[in-house]
mmCIF file of C-alpha atoms in Angstrom:
data_model
loop_
_atom_site.group_PDB
_atom_site.id
_atom_site.type_symbol
_atom_site.label_atom_id
_atom_site.label_comp_id
_atom_site.label_asym_id
_atom_site.label_seq_id
_atom_site.Cartn_x
_atom_site.Cartn_y
_atom_site.Cartn_z
ATOM 1 C CA MET A 1 1.277 10.129 -11.151
ATOM 2 C CA THR A 2 4.432 13.293 -10.801
ATOM 3 C CA SER A 3 7.767 13.268 -11.905
ATOM 4 C CA SER A 4 8.720 12.157 -8.209
ATOM 5 C CA THR A 5 7.111 8.598 -9.443
ATOM 6 C CA THR A 6 8.560 6.113 -6.510
ATOM 7 C CA ARG A 7 6.317 3.248 -6.839
ATOM 8 C CA LEU A 8 7.639 0.077 -7.489
ATOM 9 C CA PRO A 9 6.111 -1.963 -10.826
ATOM 10 C CA THR A 10 4.382 -5.101 -10.635
ATOM 11 C CA GLU A 11 5.692 -8.236 -12.333
ATOM 12 C CA ALA A 12 2.418 -7.581 -14.602
ATOM 13 C CA GLU A 13 3.071 -3.885 -15.145
ATOM 14 C CA ILE A 14 7.416 -4.426 -15.927
ATOM 15 C CA ALA A 15 5.846 -6.877 -18.800
ATOM 16 C CA ALA A 16 3.806 -5.111 -20.239
ATOM 17 C CA ILE A 17 5.803 -1.953 -20.532
ATOM 18 C CA ASN A 18 9.184 -3.615 -22.220
ATOM 19 C CA ALA A 19 6.717 -4.703 -24.727
ATOM 20 C CA GLN A 20 4.147 -1.929 -25.488
ATOM 21 C CA HIS A 21 6.948 1.272 -23.954
ATOM 22 C CA LEU A 22 9.763 0.573 -24.518
ATOM 23 C CA ILE A 23 9.870 -0.321 -27.766
ATOM 24 C CA GLU A 24 12.539 -0.605 -30.917
ATOM 25 C CA THR A 25 11.482 -0.648 -34.321
ATOM 26 C CA PRO A 26 12.742 -1.800 -37.372
ATOM 27 C CA LEU A 27 15.286 0.889 -38.635
ATOM 28 C CA ARG A 28 15.786 2.186 -42.310
ATOM 29 C CA PRO A 29 16.820 4.822 -44.106
ATOM 30 C CA ALA A 30 14.285 7.653 -43.599
ATOM 31 C CA ASP A 31 13.579 11.223 -45.784
ATOM 32 C CA LEU A 32 13.398 13.015 -41.597
ATOM 33 C CA LEU A 33 15.038 12.432 -38.381
ATOM 34 C CA PHE A 34 12.717 14.717 -35.956
ATOM 35 C CA VAL A 35 15.416 15.248 -32.919
ATOM 36 C CA PHE A 36 12.803 16.048 -30.305
ATOM 37 C CA GLY A 37 14.368 18.330 -27.853
ATOM 38 C CA THR A 38 16.385 17.378 -24.493
ATOM 39 C CA ARG A 39 18.295 18.108 -20.455
ATOM 40 C CA LYS A 40 19.432 14.699 -20.262
ATOM 41 C CA ASP A 41 21.872 12.649 -22.202
ATOM 42 C CA VAL A 42 22.168 15.326 -24.318
ATOM 43 C CA GLU A 43 25.943 13.746 -25.839
ATOM 44 C CA VAL A 44 24.061 10.220 -26.255
ATOM 45 C CA ARG A 45 21.528 11.929 -27.735
ATOM 46 C CA VAL A 46 24.068 14.224 -30.128
ATOM 47 C CA GLU A 47 26.697 10.812 -30.918
ATOM 48 C CA GLU A 48 23.076 9.108 -31.907
ATOM 49 C CA ALA A 49 22.125 11.628 -34.294
ATOM 50 C CA CYS A 50 25.753 11.815 -35.904
ATOM 51 C CA ARG A 51 25.810 8.109 -35.722
ATOM 52 C CA LEU A 52 22.296 7.646 -37.583
ATOM 53 C CA TRP A 53 23.756 10.547 -40.117
ATOM 54 C CA ARG A 54 26.850 9.099 -40.759
ATOM 55 C CA GLU A 55 25.389 5.604 -41.808
ATOM 56 C CA GLY A 56 22.775 7.417 -43.995
ATOM 57 C CA TYR A 57 19.731 7.258 -42.468
ATOM 58 C CA PHE A 58 18.402 10.374 -43.243
ATOM 59 C CA ARG A 59 18.448 12.976 -45.277
ATOM 60 C CA TRP A 60 16.980 16.218 -43.580
ATOM 61 C CA ALA A 61 16.572 16.847 -39.992
ATOM 62 C CA ILE A 62 14.601 19.032 -38.104
ATOM 63 C CA VAL A 63 15.673 19.398 -33.779
ATOM 64 C CA SER A 64 13.189 20.827 -31.632
ATOM 65 C CA GLY A 65 13.224 22.302 -28.250
ATOM 66 C CA GLY A 66 12.917 25.857 -26.631
ATOM 67 C CA VAL A 67 14.868 27.285 -23.428
ATOM 68 C CA THR A 68 14.499 25.424 -20.480
ATOM 69 C CA PRO A 69 15.403 27.068 -16.962
ATOM 70 C CA GLY A 70 18.852 27.384 -16.028
ATOM 71 C CA SER A 71 20.332 27.681 -19.907
ATOM 72 C CA GLU A 72 20.524 30.749 -22.667
ATOM 73 C CA LEU A 73 20.278 28.792 -25.020
ATOM 74 C CA SER A 74 18.063 26.650 -26.771
ATOM 75 C CA GLU A 75 17.735 22.920 -26.580
ATOM 76 C CA CYS A 76 17.404 23.285 -30.372
ATOM 77 C CA GLU A 77 20.859 25.319 -30.401
ATOM 78 C CA ILE A 78 22.603 23.272 -28.022
ATOM 79 C CA ILE A 79 21.668 19.583 -29.774
ATOM 80 C CA ALA A 80 22.025 21.252 -33.255
ATOM 81 C CA GLY A 81 25.017 23.031 -32.770
ATOM 82 C CA ALA A 82 26.805 19.848 -31.413
ATOM 83 C CA MET A 83 25.440 17.923 -34.422
ATOM 84 C CA VAL A 84 27.025 20.516 -36.430
ATOM 85 C CA ALA A 85 30.311 19.890 -35.039
ATOM 86 C CA ARG A 86 30.206 16.926 -35.648
ATOM 87 C CA GLY A 87 29.948 16.408 -38.781
ATOM 88 C CA VAL A 88 26.219 16.612 -39.864
ATOM 89 C CA PRO A 89 25.318 19.493 -42.498
ATOM 90 C CA ALA A 90 24.053 22.761 -41.107
ATOM 91 C CA ASP A 91 22.040 23.036 -43.834
ATOM 92 C CA ILE A 92 20.368 19.791 -43.610
ATOM 93 C CA ILE A 93 19.305 20.452 -40.176
ATOM 94 C CA LEU A 94 15.814 22.365 -39.653
ATOM 95 C CA ARG A 95 15.158 23.978 -36.137
ATOM 96 C CA GLU A 96 11.963 24.687 -33.333
ATOM 97 C CA ASP A 97 13.604 26.356 -31.260
ATOM 98 C CA ARG A 98 9.433 27.388 -28.831
ATOM 99 C CA ALA A 99 9.020 24.326 -27.395
ATOM 100 C CA MET A 100 8.427 23.288 -23.329
ATOM 101 C CA ASN A 101 7.000 19.786 -24.243
ATOM 102 C CA THR A 102 6.590 16.890 -26.600
ATOM 103 C CA GLY A 103 3.559 18.530 -27.701
ATOM 104 C CA GLU A 104 4.609 21.508 -28.986
ATOM 105 C CA ASN A 105 7.659 19.919 -30.291
ATOM 106 C CA VAL A 106 5.328 18.146 -33.027
ATOM 107 C CA ILE A 107 2.961 21.386 -33.232
ATOM 108 C CA PHE A 108 5.256 23.918 -33.815
ATOM 109 C CA SER A 109 7.637 21.969 -36.034
ATOM 110 C CA LEU A 110 4.862 20.729 -38.666
ATOM 111 C CA PRO A 111 4.592 24.015 -39.912
ATOM 112 C CA ILE A 112 8.511 24.872 -40.221
ATOM 113 C CA LEU A 113 8.673 21.326 -42.492
ATOM 114 C CA GLU A 114 5.727 22.051 -44.746
ATOM 115 C CA GLU A 115 6.850 25.780 -45.197
ATOM 116 C CA ALA A 116 10.541 23.676 -45.642
ATOM 117 C CA LEU A 117 9.858 20.981 -47.703
ATOM 118 C CA GLY A 118 6.421 19.795 -47.482
ATOM 119 C CA LEU A 119 4.571 17.681 -45.583
ATOM 120 C CA ALA A 120 3.543 15.536 -48.905
ATOM 121 C CA ASN A 121 7.544 15.055 -49.819
ATOM 122 C CA ILE A 122 8.124 13.380 -46.184
ATOM 123 C CA ARG A 123 6.808 9.860 -46.697
ATOM 124 C CA SER A 124 8.876 8.378 -43.506
ATOM 125 C CA VAL A 125 10.270 10.106 -39.994
ATOM 126 C CA ILE A 126 12.505 8.693 -37.512
ATOM 127 C CA CYS A 127 12.285 10.330 -34.269
ATOM 128 C CA LEU A 128 15.025 10.329 -31.346
ATOM 129 C CA GLY A 129 14.609 10.566 -27.596
ATOM 130 C CA ASN A 130 15.094 9.250 -24.061
ATOM 131 C CA THR A 131 14.527 6.235 -23.302
ATOM 132 C CA TRP A 132 12.035 6.152 -21.095
ATOM 133 C CA THR A 133 9.753 8.093 -23.286
ATOM 134 C CA ALA A 134 9.425 5.993 -25.659
ATOM 135 C CA ARG A 135 6.508 5.173 -27.643
ATOM 136 C CA ARG A 136 5.092 8.536 -27.013
ATOM 137 C CA TYR A 137 7.509 10.218 -29.427
ATOM 138 C CA PRO A 138 5.731 8.698 -32.556
ATOM 139 C CA MET A 139 2.252 8.520 -30.523
ATOM 140 C CA THR A 140 2.588 12.344 -30.376
ATOM 141 C CA LEU A 141 4.014 12.188 -34.075
ATOM 142 C CA HIS A 142 0.957 10.450 -34.584
ATOM 143 C CA ARG A 143 -1.393 12.239 -33.252
ATOM 144 C CA HIS A 144 -0.520 15.311 -35.457
ATOM 145 C CA TRP A 145 0.958 13.441 -38.243
ATOM 146 C CA PRO A 146 -0.666 10.250 -39.322
ATOM 147 C CA GLU A 147 -0.197 9.881 -43.103
ATOM 148 C CA VAL A 148 3.895 9.614 -42.492
ATOM 149 C CA GLU A 149 5.352 6.309 -41.896
ATOM 150 C CA LYS A 150 7.406 6.694 -38.016
ATOM 151 C CA MET A 151 10.322 4.521 -36.397
ATOM 152 C CA LEU A 152 12.253 4.881 -33.097
ATOM 153 C CA VAL A 153 15.258 5.281 -31.761
ATOM 154 C CA THR A 154 16.206 6.165 -28.021
ATOM 155 C CA VAL A 155 18.927 6.276 -26.081
ATOM 156 C CA ASP A 156 20.271 6.464 -22.410
ATOM 157 C CA SER A 157 23.220 6.672 -20.580
ATOM 158 C CA PHE A 158 22.423 4.313 -17.536
ATOM 159 C CA ALA A 159 24.531 1.653 -17.740
ATOM 160 C CA THR A 160 21.284 -0.732 -16.716
ATOM 161 C CA PRO A 161 20.421 -2.929 -19.926
ATOM 162 C CA ARG A 162 16.702 -1.346 -20.955
ATOM 163 C CA ALA A 163 15.273 -4.279 -20.140
ATOM 164 C CA LEU A 164 16.164 -4.383 -16.197
ATOM 165 C CA TRP A 165 15.019 -0.610 -15.826
ATOM 166 C CA HIS A 166 13.004 -1.576 -12.716
ATOM 167 C CA THR A 167 16.140 -3.007 -11.049
ATOM 168 C CA ASP A 168 17.819 1.152 -11.335
ATOM 169 C CA ALA A 169 15.296 3.336 -8.777
ATOM 170 C CA GLU A 170 16.382 6.625 -11.166
ATOM 171 C CA PHE A 171 15.343 4.506 -14.562
ATOM 172 C CA SER A 172 12.688 3.110 -12.726
ATOM 173 C CA ARG A 173 11.200 6.648 -11.730
ATOM 174 C CA ARG A 174 11.561 7.694 -15.380
ATOM 175 C CA VAL A 175 9.885 5.648 -17.302
ATOM 176 C CA LEU A 176 7.128 4.505 -14.917
ATOM 177 C CA ASN A 177 6.549 8.636 -14.862
ATOM 178 C CA GLU A 178 6.400 8.547 -18.358
ATOM 179 C CA TRP A 179 4.455 5.039 -18.612
ATOM 180 C CA ASP A 180 1.755 6.449 -16.321
ATOM 181 C CA LYS A 181 1.035 9.537 -18.717
ATOM 182 C CA ILE A 182 -0.239 7.061 -21.311
ATOM 183 C CA GLU A 183 -3.678 6.541 -20.785
ATOM 184 C CA PRO A 184 -4.509 10.147 -19.259
ATOM 185 C CA TYR A 185 -2.434 11.698 -22.654
ATOM 186 C CA LYS A 186 -4.524 9.110 -24.942
ATOM 187 C CA ALA A 187 -7.734 9.991 -23.424
ATOM 188 C CA ARG A 188 -7.305 14.010 -23.854
ATOM 189 C CA GLY A 189 -6.361 13.813 -27.257
ATOM 190 C CA PHE A 190 -2.383 14.424 -27.090
ATOM 191 C CA ILE A 191 -1.324 11.390 -28.182
ATOM 192 C CA ALA A 192 -2.923 8.677 -30.466
ATOM 193 C CA GLU A 193 -2.286 4.880 -30.658
ATOM 194 C CA TRP A 194 1.151 4.070 -31.820
ATOM 195 C CA PRO A 195 2.150 1.369 -33.712
ATOM 196 C CA ASP A 196 -0.088 -1.115 -35.191
ATOM 197 C CA GLY A 197 3.107 -3.680 -34.674
ATOM 198 C CA GLY A 198 6.046 -2.338 -32.146
ATOM 199 C CA LEU A 199 8.996 -5.158 -31.336
ATOM 200 C CA GLY A 200 9.183 -4.812 -27.140
ATOM 201 C CA VAL A 201 12.196 -4.453 -25.434
ATOM 202 C CA GLY A 202 14.600 -7.494 -26.434
ATOM 203 C CA GLN A 203 13.469 -8.519 -29.268
ATOM 204 C CA GLN A 204 15.712 -8.318 -32.587
ATOM 205 C CA ALA A 205 15.064 -4.623 -34.210
ATOM 206 C CA GLN A 206 16.716 -4.550 -37.522
ATOM 207 C CA ARG A 207 19.486 -2.159 -37.956
#
């Protein structure tokens, strides 16, 4: 399916997506916050990153994302700059400004992390991204960096509750577009199965 997905999900599909894709993980302080770049809902992503910093959930952060059409600044520059403006220390934010997709976010960031911190010194990572992309962030990270513990935090600006994503046409389109990528991406080796046990939407994640 392409990003123009307009099909309606079946009841079974809604249940599977809520249980398997839109997962929430128990959250505890991590060594690293991995902020995946975006052009949508930038403000809510920045606010969540800053909340996590204020509440002591990470020691280091990496923001990854290149220049997208229509912008002179990279996603990295926009998001990292906004985080610093809201109080996250600039010297704890690592930057990757070439990636054009989720795979490149991870592939291009790993050498930066190795040089700055040493991958062996990072034991836990919180992935921060869009709700609809959901587990594909840590699945991508797991493909290239299986050793590290992964947690997931997702945000969006939809008024629709997450569990009712299928009742909002645009929310549904975005979720289905991402859900349809999972199996083909696994088959092509872009992502790896994760997690061993996660919490579906509607189940209570610990924060």
